[in-house]
Coordinates of N, CA, C and O in Angstrom, one line a residue:
G19 N -20.6 -12.7 17.6 CA -20.6 -13.8 18.4 C -21.1 -13.5 19.8 O -21.3 -12.4 20.1
T20 N -21.3 -14.5 20.6 CA -21.8 -14.3 21.9 C -20.7 -14.6 22.9 O -19.8 -15.3 22.6
G21 N -20.8 -14.0 24.1 CA -19.8 -14.3 25.1 C -20.1 -15.5 25.9 O -21.2 -16.0 25.9
I22 N -19.1 -16.0 26.6 CA -19.2 -17.2 27.4 C -20.0 -16.8 28.7 O -20.8 -17.5 29.2
L23 N -19.6 -15.6 29.2 CA -20.2 -15.1 30.5 C -21.4 -14.3 30.1 O -21.4 -13.4 29.2
G24 N -22.5 -14.4 30.9 CA -23.6 -13.5 30.7 C -23.3 -12.2 31.4 O -22.3 -12.0 32.0
L25 N -24.3 -11.3 31.2 CA -24.1 -9.9 31.7 C -24.0 -9.9 33.2 O -23.2 -9.2 33.8
N26 N -24.9 -10.6 33.9 CA -24.9 -10.6 35.4 C -23.6 -11.0 36.0 O -23.1 -10.4 36.9
P27 N -23.0 -12.2 35.6 CA -21.7 -12.5 36.2 C -20.6 -11.4 35.9 O -19.8 -11.2 36.8
L28 N -20.7 -10.8 34.8 CA -19.7 -9.8 34.5 C -19.9 -8.6 35.4 O -19.0 -8.0 35.9
L29 N -21.2 -8.2 35.6 CA -21.4 -7.1 36.5 C -21.0 -7.4 37.9 O -20.4 -6.6 38.6
R30 N -21.3 -8.6 38.4 CA -20.9 -9.0 39.7 C -19.4 -9.0 39.9 O -18.9 -8.5 40.9
C31 N -18.7 -9.4 38.8 CA -17.2 -9.4 38.9 C -16.7 -8.0 38.9 O -15.9 -7.7 39.7
R32 N -17.3 -7.1 38.1 CA -16.9 -5.7 38.1 C -17.1 -5.0 39.5 O -16.3 -4.4 40.0
Y33 N -18.3 -5.3 40.1 CA -18.6 -4.7 41.4 C -17.7 -5.3 42.5 O -17.3 -4.6 43.4
A34 N -17.4 -6.5 42.4 CA -16.5 -7.2 43.4 C -15.1 -6.5 43.3 O -14.5 -6.3 44.3
M35 N -14.7 -6.3 42.1 CA -13.4 -5.6 41.9 C -13.4 -4.2 42.4 O -12.5 -3.8 43.1
A36 N -14.5 -3.5 42.2 CA -14.6 -2.1 42.7 C -14.6 -2.1 44.2 O -14.0 -1.2 44.8
E37 N -15.3 -3.0 44.8 CA -15.4 -3.1 46.3 C -14.0 -3.5 46.9 O -13.7 -3.0 47.9
A38 N -13.3 -4.3 46.2 CA -12.0 -4.7 46.7 C -11.0 -3.6 46.6 O -10.1 -3.5 47.4
Y39 N -11.2 -2.7 45.6 CA -10.3 -1.5 45.5 C -10.9 -0.3 46.2 O -12.0 0.2 45.8
Q40 N -10.4 0.1 47.3 CA -10.9 1.2 48.1 C -9.9 2.4 47.8 O -8.9 2.4 48.4
P41 N -10.3 3.3 47.0 CA -9.4 4.5 46.7 C -9.3 5.3 48.0 O -10.2 5.4 48.8
D42 N -8.1 6.0 48.1 CA -8.0 6.9 49.2 C -8.7 8.2 48.8 O -9.4 8.3 47.8
S43 N -8.7 9.2 49.7 CA -9.5 10.4 49.5 C -9.1 11.1 48.2 O -9.9 11.9 47.7
A44 N -7.9 10.9 47.7 CA -7.5 11.6 46.4 C -8.0 10.8 45.2 O -7.9 11.3 44.1
G45 N -8.6 9.6 45.4 CA -8.9 8.7 44.3 C -10.1 9.2 43.5 O -10.2 9.0 42.3
G46 N -11.2 9.7 44.1 CA -12.4 10.1 43.3 C -13.5 9.0 43.5 O -13.5 8.2 44.4
V47 N -14.4 9.1 42.5 CA -15.6 8.2 42.5 C -15.6 7.5 41.2 O -15.2 8.0 40.1
W48 N -16.2 6.3 41.2 CA -16.4 5.5 39.9 C -17.5 6.1 39.1 O -18.6 6.3 39.6
T49 N -17.2 6.3 37.8 CA -18.2 6.6 36.8 C -18.1 5.6 35.8 O -17.0 5.3 35.3
E50 N -19.2 4.9 35.4 CA -19.2 3.9 34.4 C -20.4 3.8 33.5 O -21.4 4.3 33.9
R51 N -20.2 3.2 32.4 CA -21.2 3.0 31.4 C -21.0 1.7 30.7 O -19.8 1.4 30.4
M52 N -22.0 1.0 30.3 CA -22.0 -0.2 29.6 C -22.9 0.0 28.4 O -24.0 0.5 28.5
Q53 N -22.4 -0.5 27.2 CA -23.3 -0.4 26.0 C -22.9 -1.5 25.1 O -21.8 -2.1 25.1
P54 N -23.8 -1.9 24.2 CA -23.5 -3.0 23.2 C -22.6 -2.6 22.1 O -22.7 -1.5 21.6
L55 N -21.6 -3.4 21.8 CA -20.7 -3.2 20.7 C -20.3 -4.6 20.2 O -20.0 -5.5 21.0
M56 N -20.4 -4.8 18.9 CA -20.0 -6.0 18.2 C -20.6 -7.3 18.8 O -19.9 -8.3 19.0
G57 N -21.9 -7.2 19.2 CA -22.6 -8.4 19.6 C -22.3 -8.8 21.1 O -22.7 -9.9 21.5
T58 N -21.7 -7.9 21.9 CA -21.5 -8.1 23.3 C -21.6 -6.8 24.0 O -22.0 -5.8 23.4
F59 N -21.4 -6.8 25.3 CA -21.5 -5.5 26.0 C -20.1 -5.1 26.4 O -19.3 -6.0 26.8
V60 N -19.8 -3.8 26.3 CA -18.5 -3.3 26.7 C -18.7 -2.3 27.8 O -19.7 -1.4 27.7
G61 N -18.0 -2.4 28.8 CA -18.1 -1.5 29.9 C -16.8 -0.6 30.1 O -15.7 -1.1 29.9
I62 N -17.0 0.6 30.4 CA -15.9 1.5 30.6 C -16.1 2.2 32.0 O -17.2 2.7 32.2
A63 N -15.1 2.1 32.9 CA -15.2 2.7 34.2 C -14.0 3.6 34.4 O -12.9 3.3 34.1
I64 N -14.3 4.8 35.0 CA -13.2 5.8 35.3 C -13.3 6.2 36.7 O -14.4 6.5 37.2
L65 N -12.2 6.3 37.4 CA -12.1 6.8 38.8 C -11.7 8.2 38.7 O -10.5 8.5 38.3
D66 N -12.6 9.1 39.1 CA -12.2 10.5 39.0 C -13.2 11.3 39.9 O -14.3 10.9 40.1
W67 N -12.8 12.4 40.4 CA -13.7 13.3 41.2 C -14.7 14.0 40.4 O -15.8 14.3 40.8
N68 N -14.3 14.4 39.1 CA -15.1 15.2 38.3 C -16.0 14.2 37.4 O -15.5 13.7 36.4
I69 N -17.2 14.0 37.8 CA -18.1 13.1 37.1 C -18.4 13.6 35.7 O -18.5 12.7 34.8
E70 N -18.6 14.9 35.5 CA -18.9 15.4 34.2 C -17.7 15.1 33.2 O -17.9 14.6 32.1
R71 N -16.5 15.3 33.7 CA -15.3 15.0 32.9 C -15.2 13.5 32.6 O -15.0 13.1 31.5
A72 N -15.5 12.7 33.6 CA -15.5 11.2 33.4 C -16.5 10.8 32.4 O -16.2 10.0 31.5
N73 N -17.7 11.4 32.4 CA -18.7 11.0 31.4 C -18.3 11.5 30.0 O -18.6 10.8 29.1
Q74 N -17.6 12.6 29.9 CA -17.2 13.1 28.6 C -16.1 12.1 28.1 O -16.1 11.8 26.9
I75 N -15.2 11.7 28.9 CA -14.1 10.8 28.5 C -14.7 9.4 28.1 O -14.3 8.9 27.1
I76 N -15.7 8.9 28.9 CA -16.4 7.7 28.5 C -17.1 7.8 27.2 O -17.0 6.9 26.3
S77 N -17.8 8.9 26.9 CA -18.5 9.1 25.7 C -17.5 9.2 24.5 O -17.7 8.6 23.4
A78 N -16.3 9.9 24.7 CA -15.3 9.9 23.7 C -14.7 8.6 23.4 O -14.5 8.2 22.2
A79 N -14.5 7.8 24.5 CA -14.0 6.4 24.3 C -14.9 5.6 23.5 O -14.5 4.8 22.6
F80 N -16.2 5.6 23.8 CA -17.2 4.8 23.0 C -17.3 5.3 21.6 O -17.4 4.5 20.7
S81 N -17.2 6.6 21.4 CA -17.2 7.1 20.0 C -16.0 6.6 19.2 O -16.1 6.2 18.1
N82 N -14.8 6.6 19.9 CA -13.6 6.1 19.3 C -13.7 4.6 18.9 O -13.4 4.2 17.8
L83 N -14.2 3.8 19.9 CA -14.4 2.4 19.6 C -15.4 2.2 18.5 O -15.1 1.3 17.6
E84 N -16.5 2.9 18.4 CA -17.4 2.7 17.3 C -16.8 3.1 16.0 O -17.0 2.4 15.0
N85 N -16.0 4.1 15.9 CA -15.3 4.5 14.7 C -14.3 3.4 14.3 O -14.2 3.0 13.1
E86 N -13.5 2.9 15.3 CA -12.5 1.8 15.0 C -13.3 0.6 14.5 O -12.8 0.0 13.5
I87 N -14.3 0.2 15.1 CA -15.1 -1.0 14.7 C -15.7 -0.8 13.3 O -15.7 -1.8 12.6
S88 N -16.1 0.4 13.0 CA -16.7 0.6 11.7 C -15.7 0.4 10.6 O -16.1 0.0 9.5
Q89 N -14.4 0.6 10.9 CA -13.4 0.4 9.9 C -13.0 -1.1 9.7 O -12.5 -1.5 8.7
I90 N -13.3 -1.9 10.7 CA -12.8 -3.3 10.6 C -13.9 -4.4 10.7 O -13.6 -5.6 10.6
S91 N -15.2 -3.9 10.7 CA -16.3 -4.9 10.8 C -16.7 -5.4 9.4 O -16.9 -4.7 8.5
D92 N -16.8 -6.8 9.3 CA -17.3 -7.3 8.1 C -18.8 -7.1 7.9 O -19.4 -7.3 6.8
W93 N -19.5 -6.6 8.9 CA -20.9 -6.3 8.8 C -21.1 -4.9 8.1 O -22.2 -4.7 7.5
N94 N -20.1 -4.1 8.1 CA -20.1 -2.8 7.5 C -19.6 -3.0 6.0 O -18.4 -3.2 5.8
Q95 N -20.5 -2.9 5.0 CA -20.1 -3.1 3.6 C -19.0 -2.2 3.1 O -18.4 -2.5 2.1
T96 N -18.9 -1.0 3.7 CA -17.9 -0.1 3.3 C -16.6 -0.1 4.1 O -15.7 0.7 3.8
S97 N -16.5 -0.9 5.1 CA -15.3 -1.0 5.9 C -14.1 -1.4 5.1 O -14.2 -2.1 4.0
A98 N -12.9 -1.2 5.6 CA -11.7 -1.6 5.0 C -11.6 -3.1 4.9 O -11.1 -3.7 3.9
V99 N -12.1 -3.8 5.9 CA -12.1 -5.3 5.9 C -13.0 -5.8 4.8 O -12.6 -6.7 4.1
S100 N -14.2 -5.2 4.7 CA -15.1 -5.6 3.6 C -14.5 -5.4 2.2 O -14.6 -6.2 1.3
R101 N -13.8 -4.2 2.1 CA -13.2 -3.9 0.8 C -12.0 -4.9 0.5 O -11.9 -5.4 -0.6
L102 N -11.3 -5.2 1.6 CA -10.2 -6.2 1.4 C -10.7 -7.5 1.0 O -10.2 -8.2 0.2
N103 N -11.8 -7.9 1.7 CA -12.4 -9.2 1.3 C -12.9 -9.3 -0.1 O -12.9 -10.3 -0.7
T104 N -13.5 -8.2 -0.6 CA -14.0 -8.1 -1.9 C -12.9 -7.9 -3.0 O -12.9 -8.7 -4.0
E105 N -12.0 -7.0 -2.7 CA -11.0 -6.7 -3.7 C -9.8 -7.5 -3.6 O -8.9 -7.6 -4.6
R106 N -9.6 -8.2 -2.5 CA -8.4 -9.1 -2.2 C -7.1 -8.3 -2.0 O -6.1 -8.9 -1.7
R107 N -7.1 -7.0 -2.2 CA -5.9 -6.2 -2.1 C -6.3 -4.7 -1.8 O -7.2 -4.2 -2.4
L108 N -5.6 -4.2 -0.8 CA -5.8 -2.8 -0.5 C -4.4 -2.1 -0.5 O -3.5 -2.6 0.0
L109 N -4.4 -0.9 -1.2 CA -3.2 -0.1 -1.2 C -3.0 0.4 0.2 O -3.9 0.6 1.0
A110 N -1.7 0.7 0.6 CA -1.4 1.2 1.9 C -2.2 2.5 2.2 O -2.7 2.7 3.3
A111 N -2.4 3.3 1.2 CA -3.2 4.6 1.4 C -4.6 4.3 1.7 O -5.3 5.2 2.3
Q112 N -5.2 3.1 1.3 CA -6.6 2.8 1.6 C -6.7 2.0 2.9 O -7.9 1.7 3.3
T113 N -5.6 1.7 3.6 CA -5.7 0.8 4.7 C -5.6 1.7 6.0 O -4.6 2.3 6.3
P114 N -6.7 1.7 6.8 CA -6.7 2.5 8.0 C -5.7 2.0 9.0 O -5.4 0.8 9.0
S115 N -5.2 2.9 9.9 CA -4.2 2.5 10.9 C -4.7 1.4 11.8 O -4.0 0.6 12.2
T116 N -6.0 1.4 12.1 CA -6.6 0.3 12.9 C -6.3 -1.0 12.3 O -5.8 -2.0 12.9
L117 N -6.5 -1.2 11.0 CA -6.3 -2.4 10.3 C -4.8 -2.7 10.2 O -4.4 -3.9 10.4
N118 N -4.0 -1.7 10.0 CA -2.5 -1.9 10.0 C -2.0 -2.4 11.4 O -1.0 -3.1 11.4
R119 N -2.7 -2.1 12.4 CA -2.3 -2.6 13.8 C -2.8 -4.0 14.0 O -2.1 -4.8 14.6
I120 N -4.0 -4.3 13.5 CA -4.6 -5.5 13.9 C -4.1 -6.7 13.0 O -4.0 -7.8 13.5
L121 N -3.9 -6.5 11.7 CA -3.5 -7.6 10.9 C -2.2 -8.3 11.3 O -2.2 -9.5 11.4
P122 N -1.1 -7.6 11.6 CA 0.1 -8.3 12.1 C -0.2 -9.0 13.4 O 0.3 -10.1 13.6
L123 N -1.0 -8.5 14.3 CA -1.3 -9.2 15.5 C -2.1 -10.4 15.2 O -1.8 -11.5 15.8
A124 N -3.1 -10.4 14.3 CA -3.9 -11.5 13.9 C -3.0 -12.6 13.3 O -3.1 -13.8 13.7
L125 N -2.0 -12.2 12.5 CA -1.1 -13.2 11.9 C -0.2 -13.8 13.0 O 0.1 -15.0 13.0
D126 N 0.3 -13.0 14.0 CA 1.1 -13.5 15.1 C 0.3 -14.5 15.9 O 0.8 -15.6 16.3
I127 N -1.0 -14.2 16.2 CA -1.8 -15.1 17.0 C -2.1 -16.4 16.3 O -2.0 -17.5 16.8
S128 N -2.3 -16.3 15.0 CA -2.4 -17.5 14.1 C -1.2 -18.4 14.2 O -1.3 -19.6 14.4
R129 N 0.0 -17.8 14.1 CA 1.2 -18.5 14.1 C 1.4 -19.2 15.4 O 1.7 -20.3 15.5
I130 N 1.3 -18.4 16.5 CA 1.5 -18.9 17.9 C 0.5 -20.0 18.2 O 0.9 -21.0 18.9
S131 N -0.7 -19.9 17.7 CA -1.7 -20.9 18.1 C -1.7 -22.1 17.1 O -2.5 -23.0 17.2
G132 N -0.7 -22.2 16.2 CA -0.7 -23.3 15.3 C -1.9 -23.2 14.3 O -2.4 -24.3 14.0
S133 N -2.3 -22.1 14.0 CA -3.5 -21.8 13.1 C -4.8 -22.3 13.7 O -5.8 -22.4 13.0
V134 N -4.9 -22.5 15.1 CA -6.2 -22.7 15.7 C -7.0 -21.4 15.6 O -8.2 -21.5 15.3
F135 N -6.4 -20.3 15.7 CA -7.0 -19.0 15.4 C -6.6 -18.6 14.0 O -5.4 -18.8 13.6
S136 N -7.5 -18.2 13.2 CA -7.2 -17.7 11.9 C -8.0 -16.5 11.5 O -9.2 -16.4 11.8
P137 N -7.4 -15.5 10.9 CA -8.2 -14.3 10.4 C -8.9 -14.6 9.1 O -9.6 -13.7 8.6
F138 N -8.9 -15.8 8.6 CA -9.4 -16.1 7.3 C -10.8 -16.9 7.4 O -11.0 -17.8 6.6
T139 N -11.6 -16.5 8.3 CA -12.8 -17.3 8.5 C -14.1 -16.7 7.9 O -15.2 -17.2 8.1
L140 N -14.0 -15.7 7.0 CA -15.1 -15.1 6.4 C -16.1 -16.0 5.8 O -17.3 -16.0 6.1
E141 N -15.7 -16.9 4.9 CA -16.6 -17.8 4.2 C -17.3 -18.7 5.2 O -18.5 -19.0 5.1
L142 N -16.5 -19.2 6.1 CA -17.1 -20.1 7.1 C -18.1 -19.4 8.0 O -19.1 -19.9 8.3
T143 N -17.7 -18.2 8.4 CA -18.6 -17.4 9.2 C -19.9 -17.1 8.5 O -21.0 -17.2 9.1
R144 N -19.8 -16.7 7.2 CA -21.0 -16.5 6.4 C -21.9 -17.7 6.3 O -23.1 -17.7 6.4
Y145 N -21.2 -18.9 6.2 CA -22.0 -20.1 6.0 C -22.7 -20.4 7.3 O -23.9 -20.8 7.3
W146 N -22.1 -20.3 8.5 CA -22.7 -20.5 9.8 C -23.8 -19.5 10.0 O -24.9 -19.8 10.5
R147 N -23.6 -18.2 9.6 CA -24.7 -17.2 9.7 C -25.9 -17.6 8.9 O -27.1 -17.5 9.4
E148 N -25.7 -18.0 7.7 CA -26.9 -18.5 6.9 C -27.6 -19.7 7.5 O -28.8 -19.7 7.5
S149 N -26.8 -20.6 8.0 CA -27.4 -21.8 8.6 C -28.2 -21.5 9.8 O -29.3 -22.0 10.1
R150 N -27.6 -20.5 10.6 CA -28.4 -20.1 11.8 C -29.7 -19.5 11.5 O -30.7 -19.7 12.1
Q151 N -29.7 -18.6 10.4 CA -30.9 -17.9 10.0 C -31.9 -18.9 9.5 O -33.1 -18.7 9.7
S152 N -31.5 -20.0 8.9 CA -32.4 -21.0 8.4 C -32.8 -22.1 9.4 O -33.6 -22.9 9.1
G153 N -32.1 -22.0 10.6 CA -32.4 -23.0 11.6 C -31.8 -24.3 11.4 O -32.3 -25.3 11.9
T154 N -30.7 -24.4 10.6 CA -30.1 -25.7 10.3 C -28.7 -25.7 10.8 O -28.1 -24.7 11.1
V155 N -28.1 -26.9 10.8 CA -26.7 -27.1 11.1 C -26.0 -27.5 9.8 O -26.5 -28.4 9.1
P156 N -25.0 -26.8 9.5 CA -24.3 -27.1 8.2 C -23.7 -28.5 8.2 O -23.2 -28.9 9.2
P157 N -23.7 -29.1 7.0 CA -23.1 -30.4 6.9 C -21.6 -30.4 7.2 O -20.9 -29.4 6.8
G158 N -21.1 -31.4 7.9 CA -19.8 -31.5 8.3 C -18.8 -31.4 7.1 O -17.7 -30.8 7.2
R159 N -19.1 -32.0 6.0 CA -18.2 -32.0 4.8 C -18.0 -30.6 4.3 O -16.9 -30.3 3.9
Q160 N -19.1 -29.8 4.3 CA -18.9 -28.4 3.8 C -18.1 -27.6 4.8 O -17.2 -26.8 4.4
V161 N -18.3 -27.8 6.1 CA -17.5 -27.1 7.1 C -16.0 -27.5 6.9 O -15.1 -26.7 7.0
K162 N -15.7 -28.8 6.7 CA -14.3 -29.3 6.6 C -13.7 -28.7 5.3 O -12.5 -28.3 5.3
A163 N -14.5 -28.6 4.2 CA -14.0 -28.0 3.0 C -13.6 -26.5 3.2 O -12.6 -26.0 2.8
L164 N -14.5 -25.8 3.9 CA -14.2 -24.4 4.2 C -13.0 -24.2 5.1 O -12.2 -23.3 4.9
C165 N -12.9 -25.1 6.1 CA -11.7 -25.1 7.0 C -10.4 -25.3 6.2 O -9.4 -24.7 6.5
S166 N -10.5 -26.2 5.2 CA -9.3 -26.5 4.4 C -8.9 -25.2 3.6 O -7.7 -24.9 3.5
E167 N -9.9 -24.5 3.1 CA -9.6 -23.2 2.4 C -9.0 -22.2 3.3 O -8.1 -21.4 2.9
I168 N -9.5 -22.2 4.6 CA -8.9 -21.3 5.6 C -7.4 -21.5 5.8 O -6.6 -20.6 5.8
H169 N -7.1 -22.8 5.9 CA -5.7 -23.2 6.1 C -4.8 -22.9 4.9 O -3.6 -22.8 5.1
N170 N -5.4 -22.8 3.7 CA -4.6 -22.6 2.5 C -4.6 -21.1 2.1 O -4.1 -20.8 1.1
S171 N -5.1 -20.2 3.0 CA -5.1 -18.8 2.7 C -3.9 -18.1 3.4 O -3.4 -18.6 4.4
S172 N -3.5 -17.0 2.9 CA -2.4 -16.3 3.5 C -2.6 -14.8 3.3 O -3.4 -14.4 2.4
L173 N -1.9 -14.0 4.0 CA -2.0 -12.5 3.9 C -0.6 -12.0 3.8 O 0.3 -12.3 4.5
Q174 N -0.5 -11.1 2.8 CA 0.8 -10.5 2.5 C 0.7 -9.0 3.0 O -0.2 -8.3 2.6
L175 N 1.5 -8.7 4.0 CA 1.6 -7.3 4.5 C 2.8 -6.7 4.0 O 3.9 -7.0 4.4
E176 N 2.7 -5.8 3.0 CA 3.8 -5.2 2.4 C 3.7 -3.7 2.6 O 2.6 -3.2 2.9
T177 N 4.7 -3.0 2.3 CA 4.8 -1.5 2.5 C 3.7 -0.9 1.6 O 3.0 0.1 2.0
E178 N 3.6 -1.3 0.4 CA 2.6 -0.7 -0.6 C 1.2 -1.2 -0.5 O 0.3 -0.5 -1.0
A179 N 1.0 -2.4 0.0 CA -0.4 -3.0 0.0 C -0.5 -4.1 1.0 O 0.5 -4.7 1.4
V180 N -1.8 -4.5 1.2 CA -2.2 -5.7 2.0 C -2.9 -6.5 1.0 O -3.8 -6.1 0.2
E181 N -2.6 -7.9 0.9 CA -3.2 -8.7 -0.1 C -3.5 -10.1 0.5 O -2.7 -10.7 1.3
I182 N -4.7 -10.6 0.2 CA -5.2 -11.9 0.6 C -4.9 -12.9 -0.5 O -5.3 -12.6 -1.6
N183 N -4.3 -14.0 -0.2 CA -4.0 -15.0 -1.2 C -4.9 -16.2 -0.8 O -4.9 -16.6 0.4
G184 N -5.5 -16.9 -1.7 CA -6.4 -18.0 -1.4 C -7.8 -17.5 -1.3 O -8.1 -16.3 -1.5
R185 N -8.7 -18.4 -1.0 CA -10.2 -18.0 -0.9 C -10.6 -17.5 0.4 O -11.6 -16.9 0.5
G186 N -9.8 -17.8 1.5 CA -10.2 -17.3 2.8 C -10.3 -15.8 2.8 O -9.7 -15.1 2.0
G187 N -11.0 -15.3 3.8 CA -11.1 -13.8 4.0 C -11.4 -13.5 5.4 O -11.7 -14.3 6.2

């Protein structure tokens, strides 16, 4: 997806915050890097005197993020999320800790939002991706049908496995 804010407003916001925060002499200097992840830009900034150490920490953080994302991205055909969407069930031993942390949170957000947010949008997302590639807008009746399937889907989080019920994914 795309973000609401473009890169320039984000950078201006970041620099305004950095200027507002004036570290004392023990604070160090800002080291930062921004790179694309999941269709947007992610920035990491560290306040430290040791710029080499700060750069190593930033590199390790981006590496960790890339690893975590590879486990949960539906773009990665071998990710746990892709396997769950295909197989509809993953044993606990096959479910990475990242997914174990995210799924309960996704269900909580869905419940709190009255299902305005749903983790079961795979088919709808695929449909919109295909429509975007063909330069068309999908028919409203098809979108409504897919939304109905989303609302009729559920996720079972059990000790031995994670299972999707319904067509959503």
